[in-house]
Amino acid sequence: MLGNRPSFGLISDIYFMPTSLAQQAIPYWRLSGFYFFYFAVVGALIPYWGIYLKSLGYSSQDVGVISAIILATRIIAPNFWGWLADRTQQRLRIIRIGSFLATLIFAGVLVDSRYWWLVMVVSGYTFFWHAVLPQFEVITLGYLGNNYSRYGQIRLWGSIGFMAAVVGLGWAFDLLPIDYLPLFILSFLLLIWLSSLSLKDVASKKTTLVGSGMLTIIKQPTVLCFLVASFLLQFSHGPYYTFYTLYLVENYGYSRSSAGLLWALGVFAEVVIFILMFKLLQRFSLRNLLLFSLLVTMLRWLLIGYCAETLVVLLSAQLMHACSFGIAHSVSIELVRNYFSGGHQGQGQALYSSFSFGAGGAAGALVGGLLWDYSATITFLLAAASAGLALALCYFWLHPVHQTLRGEVK
């Protein structure tokens, strides 16, 4: 889904932590609440934003452009705010300012609904909203200190927030007009800001930024292959994130609550695979896991594009989210950790996020919007072809040397 998710090693620790977090000097519920409300915004925005824009009379192309802006600002914003936070060490202040300004700017949706006004509002709101999560991750790990392995017990509430929002709003919009969507999103944004006010900053050690060597790393064929494949994978997700709910409701007559439950099923599958990833990485190489996830992703888009009238098929396709996002993202986080070692870790994570979820997701949403009115089926066929191209590239050029958790080289 849009945005940063917990990596395999952290979520799996839920089952290996007998000591309660309540026994530690960690503001568990305040940290968890922030993640809950942040991803509640995602759960409101991704499934229902396209329907809201359609209700205003906008075309599929317009929906694609506005949705692409939400992802495109992720190309620049995380890198800029991360750079600023590293130099000022004022992460919590940046989080508070970013969440407040995101809330204030998004309120502009209630003022006017003209196209260029919405473009400006969405551009401004997402620029500050994308500043929030990466820096809050640092705050959370600062609170945890040496207990960083318990991060998953806190971050899991983000997935719960997404599921609560997508299911709850699905039921709500079966009874209420979709016009209420901006009010729900605005409420969640306000709660994010209030959550940030409940926390105190954590002192962190200043790190020495490394300014050389990145180009040498990126020029490696296997790294280039990984980045291009990440772009193609998220490109394939663009039509799904932008039009999936609209597709089910308008093309096949599913209710909005049913669409919400299908979204939640995909996130549930994602959570389960995050829990199991630790063991999967002990048994399989990163390369094979990524190839498998790309193959399943290609199949998933074909099933949604050609067999969406059959509920059993849709349920199966949503369970495949465990592979198309869960496995793929977990493997990608580990590949970035291996490729961009030492002082390049932060830059490597920002590059991966910008290249995949930012550029790839935005391009997928934009192209999907251009094709959608012509044929939804062909749009998902293109998504499958994009995942297939990523599969072919990785099969021939992705050959990482990976040190497994048992010390074996794969």
Coordinates of C-alpha atoms in Angstrom, one line a residue:
M1 CA 0.0 0.0 0.0
L2 CA 1.0 3.9 -0.3
G3 CA 3.5 4.7 2.2
N4 CA 6.3 2.7 4.8
R5 CA 5.4 -0.6 6.3
P6 CA 7.0 -2.7 9.1
S7 CA 9.8 -5.0 8.0
F8 CA 9.9 -8.7 8.5
G9 CA 12.2 -8.9 11.6
L10 CA 10.2 -6.5 13.6
I11 CA 6.7 -7.8 13.2
S12 CA 7.9 -11.4 13.8
D13 CA 9.1 -10.3 17.2
I14 CA 5.5 -10.1 18.4
Y15 CA 5.6 -13.8 19.1
F16 CA 8.9 -13.7 21.0
M17 CA 8.4 -10.9 23.5
P18 CA 6.9 -12.3 26.7
T19 CA 7.6 -9.0 28.6
S20 CA 4.8 -6.5 28.3
L21 CA 5.6 -3.1 26.8
A22 CA 3.7 -1.6 29.7
Q23 CA 6.6 -2.6 32.0
Q24 CA 8.9 -0.3 30.0
A25 CA 9.1 3.5 30.1
I26 CA 7.6 3.6 26.6
P27 CA 4.4 5.6 25.7
Y28 CA 3.0 2.6 24.0
W29 CA -0.6 3.8 23.4
R30 CA 0.5 7.3 22.3
L31 CA 2.9 5.9 19.8
S32 CA 0.5 3.3 18.6
G33 CA -2.3 5.9 18.3
F34 CA -0.2 8.0 16.0
Y35 CA 0.3 5.0 13.6
F36 CA -3.4 4.1 13.9
F37 CA -4.6 7.6 12.8
Y38 CA -1.9 8.0 10.2
F39 CA -2.9 4.8 8.3
A40 CA -6.6 5.5 9.0
V41 CA -6.0 8.5 6.6
V42 CA -4.5 6.0 4.1
G43 CA -7.5 3.7 4.6
A44 CA -9.9 6.5 3.9
L45 CA -8.0 8.1 1.0
I46 CA -6.9 5.2 -1.2
P47 CA -10.2 3.2 -1.5
Y48 CA -12.7 6.1 -1.5
W49 CA -10.9 9.2 -3.0
G50 CA -11.6 8.1 -6.6
I51 CA -15.3 7.6 -5.8
Y52 CA -15.4 11.1 -4.2
L53 CA -13.8 12.8 -7.2
K54 CA -16.2 10.9 -9.5
S55 CA -19.2 12.2 -7.5
L56 CA -17.9 15.7 -8.2
G57 CA -18.2 15.1 -11.9
Y58 CA -14.5 14.6 -12.7
S59 CA -13.4 12.2 -15.4
S60 CA -11.2 9.1 -14.9
Q61 CA -8.3 11.1 -16.4
D62 CA -8.8 13.8 -13.8
V63 CA -9.0 11.2 -11.0
G64 CA -5.8 9.7 -12.2
V65 CA -4.0 13.0 -12.3
I66 CA -5.1 14.1 -8.8
S67 CA -4.3 10.7 -7.4
A68 CA -0.9 10.7 -9.1
I69 CA -0.1 14.0 -7.3
I70 CA -0.6 12.3 -4.0
L71 CA 2.1 9.8 -4.9
A72 CA 4.3 12.1 -6.9
T73 CA 5.0 14.4 -3.9
R74 CA 6.5 11.4 -2.3
I75 CA 9.4 11.6 -4.7
I76 CA 10.6 14.9 -3.2
A77 CA 9.1 15.4 0.2
P78 CA 10.6 12.5 2.2
N79 CA 14.1 13.4 0.9
F80 CA 13.8 17.1 1.7
W81 CA 12.3 16.6 5.2
G82 CA 14.7 13.9 6.0
W83 CA 17.6 16.1 5.1
L84 CA 16.2 18.9 7.2
A85 CA 15.6 16.7 10.2
D86 CA 19.1 15.2 10.1
R87 CA 20.6 18.6 10.2
T88 CA 18.4 20.3 12.7
Q89 CA 17.7 17.2 14.9
Q90 CA 14.2 18.7 15.5
R91 CA 12.2 15.7 14.3
L92 CA 9.2 16.1 16.6
R93 CA 8.9 19.8 15.8
I94 CA 8.9 18.8 12.0
I95 CA 6.2 16.2 12.7
R96 CA 4.0 18.6 14.6
I97 CA 4.4 21.4 12.0
G98 CA 4.0 18.9 9.1
S99 CA 0.8 17.3 10.5
F100 CA -0.7 20.7 11.5
L101 CA -0.1 22.2 8.1
A102 CA -1.3 19.1 6.3
T103 CA -4.6 19.3 8.3
L104 CA -4.9 23.1 7.7
I105 CA -4.3 22.8 3.9
F106 CA -6.5 19.7 3.5
A107 CA -9.4 21.7 5.0
G108 CA -9.3 23.7 1.7
V109 CA -11.2 20.7 0.1
L110 CA -14.2 22.0 2.0
V111 CA -13.9 25.5 0.6
D112 CA -14.0 24.7 -3.1
S113 CA -14.1 21.7 -5.4
R114 CA -12.8 23.2 -8.7
Y115 CA -10.1 21.1 -10.4
W116 CA -7.1 23.4 -10.1
W117 CA -8.0 24.3 -6.5
L118 CA -8.1 20.6 -5.7
V119 CA -4.7 20.1 -7.4
M120 CA -3.2 22.9 -5.3
V121 CA -4.7 21.6 -2.1
V122 CA -3.6 18.0 -2.7
S123 CA -0.1 19.1 -3.6
G124 CA 0.3 21.2 -0.5
Y125 CA -1.3 18.8 1.9
T126 CA 0.7 15.8 0.7
F127 CA 4.0 17.7 0.7
F128 CA 3.7 18.2 4.5
W129 CA 1.9 14.8 5.2
H130 CA 4.8 12.9 3.6
A131 CA 7.1 14.7 6.0
V132 CA 5.5 13.0 9.0
L133 CA 5.9 9.3 8.9
P134 CA 9.6 8.8 8.2
Q135 CA 10.5 11.1 11.1
F136 CA 8.1 9.5 13.4
E137 CA 9.7 6.2 12.7
V138 CA 12.9 7.7 14.1
I139 CA 11.1 9.0 17.2
T140 CA 9.6 5.6 17.9
L141 CA 12.9 3.8 17.6
G142 CA 14.4 6.5 19.9
Y143 CA 11.8 5.7 22.6
L144 CA 12.4 2.0 22.2
G145 CA 16.2 2.3 22.4
N146 CA 17.7 -1.2 22.8
N147 CA 14.2 -2.6 22.7
Y148 CA 14.0 -1.8 19.0
S149 CA 12.8 -5.3 18.2
R150 CA 9.5 -4.4 19.8
Y151 CA 8.8 -1.9 17.1
G152 CA 6.3 -4.3 15.5
Q153 CA 4.1 -4.3 18.5
I154 CA 3.6 -0.6 18.0
R155 CA 3.7 -0.4 14.2
L156 CA 1.1 -3.1 13.9
W157 CA -1.6 -0.6 14.9
G158 CA -1.0 1.2 11.6
S159 CA -2.4 -1.8 9.7
I160 CA -5.3 -2.0 12.3
G161 CA -6.0 1.6 11.6
F162 CA -6.1 1.1 7.9
M163 CA -8.5 -1.9 8.2
A164 CA -10.7 0.0 10.7
A165 CA -11.0 3.0 8.4
V166 CA -11.6 1.0 5.2
V167 CA -14.2 -1.3 6.7
G168 CA -15.9 1.4 8.8
L169 CA -16.2 3.9 6.0
G170 CA -17.4 1.2 3.6
W171 CA -20.3 0.6 5.9
A172 CA -20.8 4.4 6.5
F173 CA -20.9 5.2 2.8
D174 CA -23.7 2.6 2.2
L175 CA -25.8 4.9 4.4
L176 CA -24.2 8.4 4.0
P177 CA -23.2 10.3 0.8
I178 CA -19.6 10.1 -0.2
D179 CA -19.5 13.9 0.2
Y180 CA -18.7 13.2 3.9
L181 CA -15.3 11.7 3.0
P182 CA -13.3 14.9 3.4
L183 CA -14.7 15.4 6.9
F184 CA -13.5 11.9 7.9
I185 CA -10.1 12.5 6.5
L186 CA -9.8 15.9 8.1
S187 CA -10.8 14.3 11.5
F188 CA -8.0 11.7 11.2
L189 CA -5.5 14.3 10.2
L190 CA -6.4 16.4 13.3
L191 CA -6.0 13.3 15.5
I192 CA -2.5 12.8 14.0
W193 CA -1.5 16.3 15.0
L194 CA -3.0 15.9 18.5
S195 CA -1.2 12.6 18.9
S196 CA 2.1 14.3 18.1
L197 CA 1.4 16.9 20.9
S198 CA 1.2 14.1 23.5
L199 CA 4.8 13.1 22.9
K200 CA 8.2 14.5 24.0
D201 CA 11.2 14.6 21.8
V202 CA 13.9 11.9 22.2
A203 CA 17.5 13.0 22.3
S204 CA 19.4 11.4 19.4
K205 CA 23.0 11.2 18.4
K206 CA 24.0 13.3 15.5
T207 CA 25.3 11.2 12.6
T208 CA 27.9 12.1 10.1
L209 CA 26.3 12.3 6.6
V210 CA 28.2 10.6 3.9
G211 CA 28.1 12.5 0.6
S212 CA 30.2 10.3 -1.7
G213 CA 29.9 6.8 -3.0
M214 CA 26.1 6.7 -3.8
L215 CA 26.6 6.9 -7.5
T216 CA 29.0 4.0 -7.4
I217 CA 26.5 1.9 -5.6
I218 CA 23.6 2.9 -7.9
K219 CA 25.6 2.1 -11.1
Q220 CA 25.9 -1.5 -10.2
P221 CA 23.8 -3.6 -12.6
T222 CA 22.0 -5.5 -9.9
V223 CA 21.1 -2.3 -8.0
L224 CA 19.8 -0.6 -11.2
C225 CA 17.8 -3.8 -11.9
F226 CA 16.3 -3.6 -8.4
L227 CA 15.4 0.0 -8.7
V228 CA 13.8 -0.4 -12.1
A229 CA 11.9 -3.5 -10.9
S230 CA 10.7 -1.6 -7.9
F231 CA 9.4 1.2 -10.2
L232 CA 7.6 -1.3 -12.4
L233 CA 6.1 -3.2 -9.5
Q234 CA 4.5 0.0 -8.0
F235 CA 3.5 1.2 -11.5
S236 CA 1.5 -2.0 -11.7
H237 CA -0.2 -1.1 -8.4
G238 CA -1.2 2.4 -9.6
P239 CA -4.6 1.4 -11.2
Y240 CA -5.4 -0.8 -8.2
Y241 CA -4.8 1.9 -5.6
T242 CA -6.6 4.5 -7.7
F243 CA -9.6 2.7 -9.2
Y244 CA -10.2 -0.6 -7.4
T245 CA -13.2 0.5 -5.3
L246 CA -14.6 2.4 -8.3
Y247 CA -14.1 -0.7 -10.4
L248 CA -16.0 -3.0 -8.1
V249 CA -18.9 -0.6 -7.4
E250 CA -19.5 0.8 -10.9
N251 CA -18.5 -2.2 -13.1
Y252 CA -19.8 -5.1 -11.0
G253 CA -22.3 -3.7 -8.6
Y254 CA -20.5 -4.5 -5.3
S255 CA -21.5 -2.4 -2.4
R256 CA -19.0 0.0 -0.8
S257 CA -19.0 -2.0 2.4
S258 CA -18.1 -5.1 0.4
A259 CA -15.3 -3.2 -1.3
G260 CA -14.1 -2.1 2.1
L261 CA -14.0 -5.6 3.4
L262 CA -12.0 -6.7 0.3
W263 CA -9.4 -4.0 1.0
A264 CA -9.2 -5.1 4.6
L265 CA -8.7 -8.7 3.6
G266 CA -5.7 -7.6 1.6
V267 CA -4.2 -5.7 4.5
F268 CA -4.9 -8.7 6.8
A269 CA -3.0 -11.0 4.5
E270 CA -0.1 -8.4 4.4
V271 CA 0.0 -8.4 8.3
V272 CA 0.2 -12.2 8.4
I273 CA 3.0 -12.4 5.9
F274 CA 5.0 -9.8 7.8
I275 CA 4.7 -12.1 10.8
L276 CA 5.9 -15.1 8.8
M277 CA 8.7 -13.3 6.8
F278 CA 11.4 -13.9 9.4
K279 CA 11.0 -17.7 8.8
L280 CA 10.7 -17.4 5.1
L281 CA 13.9 -15.5 4.8
Q282 CA 15.7 -18.3 6.7
R283 CA 14.6 -20.8 4.1
F284 CA 14.6 -18.9 0.8
S285 CA 16.9 -16.5 -1.0
L286 CA 15.9 -12.9 -1.5
R287 CA 16.1 -13.3 -5.2
N288 CA 13.7 -16.3 -5.2
L289 CA 11.2 -14.6 -2.9
L290 CA 11.1 -11.5 -5.1
L291 CA 10.7 -13.6 -8.3
F292 CA 7.8 -15.4 -6.6
S293 CA 6.1 -12.2 -5.5
L294 CA 6.4 -10.7 -8.9
L295 CA 4.9 -13.8 -10.5
V296 CA 1.9 -13.8 -8.1
T297 CA 1.5 -10.0 -8.6
M298 CA 1.2 -10.6 -12.4
L299 CA -1.5 -13.3 -11.8
R300 CA -3.3 -11.1 -9.3
W301 CA -3.9 -8.2 -11.8
L302 CA -5.1 -10.7 -14.5
L303 CA -7.6 -12.2 -12.1
I304 CA -8.9 -8.8 -11.1
G305 CA -9.1 -7.6 -14.7
Y306 CA -10.8 -10.7 -16.2
C307 CA -12.6 -12.5 -13.3
A308 CA -13.9 -9.8 -10.9
E309 CA -17.5 -10.9 -11.3
T310 CA -16.6 -14.0 -9.2
L311 CA -16.3 -13.3 -5.5
V312 CA -14.2 -16.3 -4.8
V313 CA -11.6 -15.1 -7.4
L314 CA -11.6 -11.6 -5.9
L315 CA -11.1 -13.1 -2.4
S316 CA -8.1 -15.1 -3.7
A317 CA -6.7 -12.0 -5.5
Q318 CA -6.8 -10.0 -2.3
L319 CA -5.0 -12.7 -0.4
M320 CA -2.3 -12.3 -3.0
H321 CA -1.6 -8.9 -1.5
A322 CA 0.6 -10.8 0.9
C323 CA 3.0 -11.4 -2.0
S324 CA 2.5 -8.3 -4.2
F325 CA 3.2 -6.0 -1.2
G326 CA 4.1 -8.0 1.9
I327 CA 6.9 -10.2 0.5
A328 CA 8.0 -7.7 -2.1
H329 CA 8.4 -4.9 0.4
S330 CA 10.1 -7.0 3.0
V331 CA 12.6 -8.3 0.5
S332 CA 13.2 -4.8 -0.8
I333 CA 13.9 -3.4 2.7
E334 CA 16.5 -6.1 3.1
L335 CA 18.0 -5.5 -0.3
V336 CA 18.4 -1.8 0.4
R337 CA 20.0 -2.7 3.8
N338 CA 22.6 -4.8 1.9
Y339 CA 23.2 -2.6 -1.1
F340 CA 23.4 0.8 0.8
S341 CA 25.5 -0.1 3.8
G342 CA 27.0 2.2 6.5
G343 CA 26.3 5.9 6.1
H344 CA 24.2 5.4 2.9
Q345 CA 21.3 3.6 4.7
G346 CA 19.1 6.7 5.0
Q347 CA 19.8 7.8 1.4
G348 CA 19.1 4.3 0.2
Q349 CA 15.8 4.0 1.9
A350 CA 14.7 7.4 0.6
L351 CA 15.8 6.5 -2.9
Y352 CA 13.8 3.2 -2.8
S353 CA 10.7 4.9 -1.5
S354 CA 10.9 7.8 -4.0
F355 CA 11.7 5.5 -7.0
S356 CA 9.0 2.9 -6.2
F357 CA 6.0 4.3 -4.2
G358 CA 6.7 7.8 -5.5
A359 CA 7.6 7.7 -9.1
G360 CA 6.3 4.3 -9.9
G361 CA 3.0 4.7 -8.1
A362 CA 2.4 8.1 -9.6
A363 CA 3.1 7.0 -13.1
G364 CA 0.8 4.0 -12.7
A365 CA -2.1 6.2 -11.4
L366 CA -1.6 8.7 -14.2
V367 CA -1.5 6.1 -17.0
G368 CA -4.3 4.1 -15.4
G369 CA -6.4 7.3 -15.5
L370 CA -5.7 7.8 -19.2
L371 CA -6.7 4.2 -20.1
W372 CA -9.5 3.6 -17.6
D373 CA -12.5 4.9 -19.5
Y374 CA -11.3 3.1 -22.6
S375 CA -11.1 -0.3 -20.9
A376 CA -10.6 -1.3 -17.2
T377 CA -9.6 -4.8 -18.3
I378 CA -6.8 -3.5 -20.5
T379 CA -5.7 -1.2 -17.7
F380 CA -5.2 -4.2 -15.4
L381 CA -3.6 -6.1 -18.3
L382 CA -1.1 -3.4 -18.6
A383 CA -0.5 -3.7 -14.8
A384 CA 0.1 -7.4 -15.2
A385 CA 2.5 -6.7 -18.1
S386 CA 4.5 -4.3 -15.9
A387 CA 4.8 -6.9 -13.2
G388 CA 5.8 -9.4 -15.8
L389 CA 8.5 -7.1 -17.2
A390 CA 9.9 -6.6 -13.6
L391 CA 9.9 -10.4 -13.3
A392 CA 11.9 -10.8 -16.5
L393 CA 14.4 -8.2 -15.5
C394 CA 15.0 -9.7 -12.0
Y395 CA 15.3 -13.2 -13.5
F396 CA 18.2 -12.2 -15.7
W397 CA 19.9 -9.4 -13.8
L398 CA 19.1 -9.5 -10.1
H399 CA 21.7 -11.7 -8.5
P400 CA 22.4 -10.3 -5.0
V401 CA 24.9 -11.8 -2.6
H402 CA 22.9 -12.0 0.6
Q403 CA 24.0 -13.1 4.0
T404 CA 21.1 -14.9 5.6
L405 CA 20.1 -14.9 9.2
R406 CA 21.9 -18.2 9.6
G407 CA 25.1 -17.0 8.1
E408 CA 24.7 -18.8 4.8
V409 CA 25.4 -16.9 1.5
K410 CA 22.6 -17.2 -1.0

